[in-house]
Amino acid sequence: MKSSRPQFFQYEYTPGQLKQFCEEQGFYVSRAEGCDLLFPFNQMGGYNGTNLVPGSFAYRVSNKFENTWVKNFGGQSISISVKKAPLMYCFLSGKFNATAESLQRYDIPISKDMEGTELADCYLKNKNVKYACSYSISPHVIPQEIKICDFSGKPYITDPIFEDFGFNCNISPDSLLDINLNILCCTNNIRPIWRKRRV
């Protein structure tokens, strides 16, 4: 019996196309750029990963240029888009006191009392957004084990599905609940991983 489930489909936008689409929906686009230079090489290699191993041309080029403007040729497009208004909720404090003026300095609405903080600096305009380290290619799945959180100093058990949550540091689920710490890790500690998809 044939499945009635529709075939998977997704739109693929360049950063410029994504920016235009968001603007047409009435958003102010404060950032639109690409990432994941490894993906085009993965695609050219038939998605099997044999051309991505450390030391290969694809691996060297991807890691060398991923944190430069060349990343705009990568396989993913990202935007930060805001429904602009004279007064908006501050992305960091949640208070309804961020003005449109803050978008001249930051990618997101930031209130005056949060400007200049370590968290706010994560969203400075023209800040180079980048991975914290090189791609890990087909790493072994991390088994559940006890680790010490780099932030709380307390032991925790790694997640059986999310492993190290995609970071290059040890952080416990409890520490991740700290919104400020979560933002800092998502800005400074992303560890890109490539694994072959299971079909």
PDB file of C-alpha atoms in Angstrom:
ATOM      1  CA  MET A   1       0.000   0.000   0.000  1.00  0.00           C
ATOM      2  CA  LYS A   2       1.391   3.407  -0.988  1.00  0.00           C
ATOM      3  CA  SER A   3       1.762   6.101   1.630  1.00  0.00           C
ATOM      4  CA  SER A   4      -0.498   9.124   1.235  1.00  0.00           C
ATOM      5  CA  ARG A   5       2.026  11.299   3.055  1.00  0.00           C
ATOM      6  CA  PRO A   6       3.195  14.159   0.797  1.00  0.00           C
ATOM      7  CA  GLN A   7       6.829  14.254  -0.249  1.00  0.00           C
ATOM      8  CA  PHE A   8       9.053  16.432   1.956  1.00  0.00           C
ATOM      9  CA  PHE A   9       9.572  19.937   0.586  1.00  0.00           C
ATOM     10  CA  GLN A  10      11.309  23.013   1.846  1.00  0.00           C
ATOM     11  CA  TYR A  11      12.068  26.437   0.422  1.00  0.00           C
ATOM     12  CA  GLU A  12      15.722  27.246  -0.106  1.00  0.00           C
ATOM     13  CA  TYR A  13      16.527  30.943   0.072  1.00  0.00           C
ATOM     14  CA  THR A  14      19.817  32.762  -0.372  1.00  0.00           C
ATOM     15  CA  PRO A  15      20.414  35.368   2.366  1.00  0.00           C
ATOM     16  CA  GLY A  16      19.262  38.075  -0.065  1.00  0.00           C
ATOM     17  CA  GLN A  17      16.089  36.200  -0.985  1.00  0.00           C
ATOM     18  CA  LEU A  18      15.297  35.533   2.678  1.00  0.00           C
ATOM     19  CA  LYS A  19      15.815  39.215   3.502  1.00  0.00           C
ATOM     20  CA  GLN A  20      13.473  40.254   0.687  1.00  0.00           C
ATOM     21  CA  PHE A  21      10.823  37.721   1.764  1.00  0.00           C
ATOM     22  CA  CYS A  22      10.906  38.952   5.396  1.00  0.00           C
ATOM     23  CA  GLU A  23      10.704  42.590   4.298  1.00  0.00           C
ATOM     24  CA  GLU A  24       7.709  41.810   2.106  1.00  0.00           C
ATOM     25  CA  GLN A  25       5.971  40.455   5.233  1.00  0.00           C
ATOM     26  CA  GLY A  26       6.506  43.801   6.975  1.00  0.00           C
ATOM     27  CA  PHE A  27       9.606  42.966   9.014  1.00  0.00           C
ATOM     28  CA  TYR A  28      12.642  45.168   9.527  1.00  0.00           C
ATOM     29  CA  VAL A  29      15.607  42.891   8.731  1.00  0.00           C
ATOM     30  CA  SER A  30      18.550  43.774  10.923  1.00  0.00           C
ATOM     31  CA  ARG A  31      20.685  40.818   9.798  1.00  0.00           C
ATOM     32  CA  ALA A  32      20.581  38.379   6.898  1.00  0.00           C
ATOM     33  CA  GLU A  33      23.550  36.138   6.196  1.00  0.00           C
ATOM     34  CA  GLY A  34      24.562  32.603   5.354  1.00  0.00           C
ATOM     35  CA  CYS A  35      26.437  29.868   7.143  1.00  0.00           C
ATOM     36  CA  ASP A  36      27.400  26.186   6.862  1.00  0.00           C
ATOM     37  CA  LEU A  37      29.981  26.135   4.082  1.00  0.00           C
ATOM     38  CA  LEU A  38      30.331  22.408   4.649  1.00  0.00           C
ATOM     39  CA  PHE A  39      26.854  21.712   3.247  1.00  0.00           C
ATOM     40  CA  PRO A  40      27.588  22.507  -0.445  1.00  0.00           C
ATOM     41  CA  PHE A  41      30.583  20.150  -0.304  1.00  0.00           C
ATOM     42  CA  ASN A  42      28.399  17.531   1.375  1.00  0.00           C
ATOM     43  CA  GLN A  43      25.888  17.948  -1.460  1.00  0.00           C
ATOM     44  CA  MET A  44      28.596  17.663  -4.132  1.00  0.00           C
ATOM     45  CA  GLY A  45      29.883  14.498  -2.454  1.00  0.00           C
ATOM     46  CA  GLY A  46      26.512  12.764  -2.620  1.00  0.00           C
ATOM     47  CA  TYR A  47      25.737  13.312   1.098  1.00  0.00           C
ATOM     48  CA  ASN A  48      27.915  10.381   2.191  1.00  0.00           C
ATOM     49  CA  GLY A  49      30.584  12.448   3.939  1.00  0.00           C
ATOM     50  CA  THR A  50      33.608  10.756   2.383  1.00  0.00           C
ATOM     51  CA  ASN A  51      34.864  14.110   1.044  1.00  0.00           C
ATOM     52  CA  LEU A  52      34.469  15.889   4.401  1.00  0.00           C
ATOM     53  CA  VAL A  53      37.103  14.125   6.480  1.00  0.00           C
ATOM     54  CA  PRO A  54      39.646  16.295   8.351  1.00  0.00           C
ATOM     55  CA  GLY A  55      42.479  17.259   6.025  1.00  0.00           C
ATOM     56  CA  SER A  56      40.339  17.059   2.875  1.00  0.00           C
ATOM     57  CA  PHE A  57      39.899  20.054   0.566  1.00  0.00           C
ATOM     58  CA  ALA A  58      36.268  20.468   1.647  1.00  0.00           C
ATOM     59  CA  TYR A  59      37.166  20.367   5.333  1.00  0.00           C
ATOM     60  CA  ARG A  60      40.047  22.832   5.015  1.00  0.00           C
ATOM     61  CA  VAL A  61      38.113  25.347   2.902  1.00  0.00           C
ATOM     62  CA  SER A  62      34.985  25.122   5.084  1.00  0.00           C
ATOM     63  CA  ASN A  63      36.858  25.705   8.331  1.00  0.00           C
ATOM     64  CA  LYS A  64      39.103  28.420   6.916  1.00  0.00           C
ATOM     65  CA  PHE A  65      36.297  30.550   5.516  1.00  0.00           C
ATOM     66  CA  GLU A  66      33.264  29.683   7.688  1.00  0.00           C
ATOM     67  CA  ASN A  67      33.819  32.714   9.906  1.00  0.00           C
ATOM     68  CA  THR A  68      34.321  35.155   7.008  1.00  0.00           C
ATOM     69  CA  TRP A  69      31.957  36.745   4.454  1.00  0.00           C
ATOM     70  CA  VAL A  70      32.438  33.636   2.275  1.00  0.00           C
ATOM     71  CA  LYS A  71      30.019  31.834   4.627  1.00  0.00           C
ATOM     72  CA  ASN A  72      27.233  33.536   2.659  1.00  0.00           C
ATOM     73  CA  PHE A  73      27.720  30.798   0.054  1.00  0.00           C
ATOM     74  CA  GLY A  74      26.884  28.167   2.700  1.00  0.00           C
ATOM     75  CA  GLY A  75      23.845  25.923   2.748  1.00  0.00           C
ATOM     76  CA  GLN A  76      21.842  27.826   5.389  1.00  0.00           C
ATOM     77  CA  SER A  77      20.379  31.331   5.433  1.00  0.00           C
ATOM     78  CA  ILE A  78      19.629  33.115   8.688  1.00  0.00           C
ATOM     79  CA  SER A  79      17.846  36.358   9.431  1.00  0.00           C
ATOM     80  CA  ILE A  80      17.083  38.423  12.488  1.00  0.00           C
ATOM     81  CA  SER A  81      13.884  40.259  11.678  1.00  0.00           C
ATOM     82  CA  VAL A  82      11.870  42.587  13.881  1.00  0.00           C
ATOM     83  CA  LYS A  83       8.349  44.027  13.777  1.00  0.00           C
ATOM     84  CA  LYS A  84       9.533  47.598  14.234  1.00  0.00           C
ATOM     85  CA  ALA A  85       7.525  49.998  16.406  1.00  0.00           C
ATOM     86  CA  PRO A  86       8.224  53.202  18.354  1.00  0.00           C
ATOM     87  CA  LEU A  87       8.189  51.117  21.569  1.00  0.00           C
ATOM     88  CA  MET A  88       8.957  47.375  21.747  1.00  0.00           C
ATOM     89  CA  TYR A  89       9.722  44.671  24.289  1.00  0.00           C
ATOM     90  CA  CYS A  90      13.397  44.483  25.183  1.00  0.00           C
ATOM     91  CA  PHE A  91      14.739  41.139  23.957  1.00  0.00           C
ATOM     92  CA  LEU A  92      16.884  40.743  27.085  1.00  0.00           C
ATOM     93  CA  SER A  93      14.790  42.061  29.975  1.00  0.00           C
ATOM     94  CA  GLY A  94      11.298  41.436  28.588  1.00  0.00           C
ATOM     95  CA  LYS A  95      10.251  44.954  29.594  1.00  0.00           C
ATOM     96  CA  PHE A  96       8.173  47.092  27.249  1.00  0.00           C
ATOM     97  CA  ASN A  97      10.738  49.881  27.101  1.00  0.00           C
ATOM     98  CA  ALA A  98      12.991  49.375  24.047  1.00  0.00           C
ATOM     99  CA  THR A  99      12.860  52.108  21.405  1.00  0.00           C
ATOM    100  CA  ALA A 100      13.359  51.818  17.649  1.00  0.00           C
ATOM    101  CA  GLU A 101      16.522  53.866  18.132  1.00  0.00           C
ATOM    102  CA  SER A 102      18.209  50.825  19.716  1.00  0.00           C
ATOM    103  CA  LEU A 103      18.055  49.053  16.329  1.00  0.00           C
ATOM    104  CA  GLN A 104      20.663  51.489  15.011  1.00  0.00           C
ATOM    105  CA  ARG A 105      23.226  49.874  17.327  1.00  0.00           C
ATOM    106  CA  TYR A 106      21.837  46.376  17.879  1.00  0.00           C
ATOM    107  CA  ASP A 107      20.203  43.657  15.779  1.00  0.00           C
ATOM    108  CA  ILE A 108      17.351  43.373  18.294  1.00  0.00           C
ATOM    109  CA  PRO A 109      15.342  45.806  20.451  1.00  0.00           C
ATOM    110  CA  ILE A 110      17.392  46.610  23.581  1.00  0.00           C
ATOM    111  CA  SER A 111      16.293  48.872  26.417  1.00  0.00           C
ATOM    112  CA  LYS A 112      18.512  51.706  27.672  1.00  0.00           C
ATOM    113  CA  ASP A 113      19.180  49.906  30.965  1.00  0.00           C
ATOM    114  CA  MET A 114      20.488  46.827  29.103  1.00  0.00           C
ATOM    115  CA  GLU A 115      22.643  48.667  26.551  1.00  0.00           C
ATOM    116  CA  GLY A 116      26.388  48.110  26.929  1.00  0.00           C
ATOM    117  CA  THR A 117      25.993  44.879  28.918  1.00  0.00           C
ATOM    118  CA  GLU A 118      27.801  41.663  28.029  1.00  0.00           C
ATOM    119  CA  LEU A 119      24.517  40.188  26.798  1.00  0.00           C
ATOM    120  CA  ALA A 120      23.669  43.204  24.654  1.00  0.00           C
ATOM    121  CA  ASP A 121      27.113  43.089  23.064  1.00  0.00           C
ATOM    122  CA  CYS A 122      26.217  39.645  21.671  1.00  0.00           C
ATOM    123  CA  TYR A 123      23.789  41.449  19.352  1.00  0.00           C
ATOM    124  CA  LEU A 124      25.855  44.436  18.214  1.00  0.00           C
ATOM    125  CA  LYS A 125      25.322  45.346  14.576  1.00  0.00           C
ATOM    126  CA  ASN A 126      28.103  44.087  12.291  1.00  0.00           C
ATOM    127  CA  LYS A 127      29.362  41.687  14.984  1.00  0.00           C
ATOM    128  CA  ASN A 128      30.952  38.684  13.283  1.00  0.00           C
ATOM    129  CA  VAL A 129      28.764  35.735  14.244  1.00  0.00           C
ATOM    130  CA  LYS A 130      30.851  32.562  14.185  1.00  0.00           C
ATOM    131  CA  TYR A 131      31.290  29.008  15.382  1.00  0.00           C
ATOM    132  CA  ALA A 132      33.485  28.480  18.436  1.00  0.00           C
ATOM    133  CA  CYS A 133      35.578  25.733  16.848  1.00  0.00           C
ATOM    134  CA  SER A 134      36.117  23.621  13.730  1.00  0.00           C
ATOM    135  CA  TYR A 135      33.550  21.140  12.456  1.00  0.00           C
ATOM    136  CA  SER A 136      33.511  17.722  14.103  1.00  0.00           C
ATOM    137  CA  ILE A 137      32.997  15.106  11.405  1.00  0.00           C
ATOM    138  CA  SER A 138      31.110  11.934  12.340  1.00  0.00           C
ATOM    139  CA  PRO A 139      32.063  12.004  16.039  1.00  0.00           C
ATOM    140  CA  HIS A 140      31.024   9.056  18.185  1.00  0.00           C
ATOM    141  CA  VAL A 141      27.725   9.588  19.979  1.00  0.00           C
ATOM    142  CA  ILE A 142      28.517  10.699  23.500  1.00  0.00           C
ATOM    143  CA  PRO A 143      27.342   8.025  25.946  1.00  0.00           C
ATOM    144  CA  GLN A 144      25.487   9.091  29.044  1.00  0.00           C
ATOM    145  CA  GLU A 145      28.148   9.951  31.568  1.00  0.00           C
ATOM    146  CA  ILE A 146      28.737  12.179  34.548  1.00  0.00           C
ATOM    147  CA  LYS A 147      30.446  15.488  33.800  1.00  0.00           C
ATOM    148  CA  ILE A 148      31.181  18.589  35.843  1.00  0.00           C
ATOM    149  CA  CYS A 149      29.407  21.741  34.697  1.00  0.00           C
ATOM    150  CA  ASP A 150      31.929  24.446  33.742  1.00  0.00           C
ATOM    151  CA  PHE A 151      29.638  27.114  35.178  1.00  0.00           C
ATOM    152  CA  SER A 152      28.111  25.713  38.374  1.00  0.00           C
ATOM    153  CA  GLY A 153      30.874  23.257  39.239  1.00  0.00           C
ATOM    154  CA  LYS A 154      28.210  20.638  39.934  1.00  0.00           C
ATOM    155  CA  PRO A 155      28.052  17.119  38.429  1.00  0.00           C
ATOM    156  CA  TYR A 156      25.362  16.272  35.880  1.00  0.00           C
ATOM    157  CA  ILE A 157      24.499  13.425  33.506  1.00  0.00           C
ATOM    158  CA  THR A 158      24.820  14.122  29.773  1.00  0.00           C
ATOM    159  CA  ASP A 159      21.647  13.941  27.704  1.00  0.00           C
ATOM    160  CA  PRO A 160      21.077  10.671  25.793  1.00  0.00           C
ATOM    161  CA  ILE A 161      19.695  12.558  22.775  1.00  0.00           C
ATOM    162  CA  PHE A 162      21.153  16.065  22.843  1.00  0.00           C
ATOM    163  CA  GLU A 163      24.563  14.966  24.172  1.00  0.00           C
ATOM    164  CA  ASP A 164      26.449  18.192  24.969  1.00  0.00           C
ATOM    165  CA  PHE A 165      23.655  20.427  23.558  1.00  0.00           C
ATOM    166  CA  GLY A 166      25.899  21.449  20.648  1.00  0.00           C
ATOM    167  CA  PHE A 167      28.363  23.399  22.776  1.00  0.00           C
ATOM    168  CA  ASN A 168      32.124  23.112  23.144  1.00  0.00           C
ATOM    169  CA  CYS A 169      31.826  23.369  26.921  1.00  0.00           C
ATOM    170  CA  ASN A 170      30.273  21.281  29.674  1.00  0.00           C
ATOM    171  CA  ILE A 171      26.960  22.772  30.715  1.00  0.00           C
ATOM    172  CA  SER A 172      24.270  21.121  32.777  1.00  0.00           C
ATOM    173  CA  PRO A 173      20.548  21.245  31.930  1.00  0.00           C
ATOM    174  CA  ASP A 174      20.006  23.302  35.090  1.00  0.00           C
ATOM    175  CA  SER A 175      22.593  25.883  34.021  1.00  0.00           C
ATOM    176  CA  LEU A 176      20.999  26.074  30.579  1.00  0.00           C
ATOM    177  CA  LEU A 177      17.792  27.274  32.249  1.00  0.00           C
ATOM    178  CA  ASP A 178      19.653  30.473  33.141  1.00  0.00           C
ATOM    179  CA  ILE A 179      18.545  32.667  30.220  1.00  0.00           C
ATOM    180  CA  ASN A 180      21.622  34.893  30.357  1.00  0.00           C
ATOM    181  CA  LEU A 181      24.010  31.944  30.388  1.00  0.00           C
ATOM    182  CA  ASN A 182      22.030  30.276  27.605  1.00  0.00           C
ATOM    183  CA  ILE A 183      22.399  33.363  25.388  1.00  0.00           C
ATOM    184  CA  LEU A 184      26.142  33.600  26.072  1.00  0.00           C
ATOM    185  CA  CYS A 185      26.707  29.925  25.229  1.00  0.00           C
ATOM    186  CA  CYS A 186      24.608  30.176  22.068  1.00  0.00           C
ATOM    187  CA  THR A 187      26.738  33.147  21.015  1.00  0.00           C
ATOM    188  CA  ASN A 188      30.200  31.994  22.065  1.00  0.00           C
ATOM    189  CA  ASN A 189      30.227  28.194  22.320  1.00  0.00           C
ATOM    190  CA  ILE A 190      28.515  26.607  19.300  1.00  0.00           C
ATOM    191  CA  ARG A 191      30.347  23.467  18.121  1.00  0.00           C
ATOM    192  CA  PRO A 192      29.308  22.440  14.578  1.00  0.00           C
ATOM    193  CA  ILE A 193      28.926  18.693  14.009  1.00  0.00           C
ATOM    194  CA  TRP A 194      28.372  16.731  10.813  1.00  0.00           C
ATOM    195  CA  ARG A 195      26.892  13.243  10.919  1.00  0.00           C
ATOM    196  CA  LYS A 196      25.469  11.242   8.042  1.00  0.00           C
ATOM    197  CA  ARG A 197      21.690  11.183   8.072  1.00  0.00           C
ATOM    198  CA  ARG A 198      20.040   7.883   8.777  1.00  0.00           C
ATOM    199  CA  VAL A 199      17.454   7.071   6.123  1.00  0.00           C
TER     200      VAL A 199
END
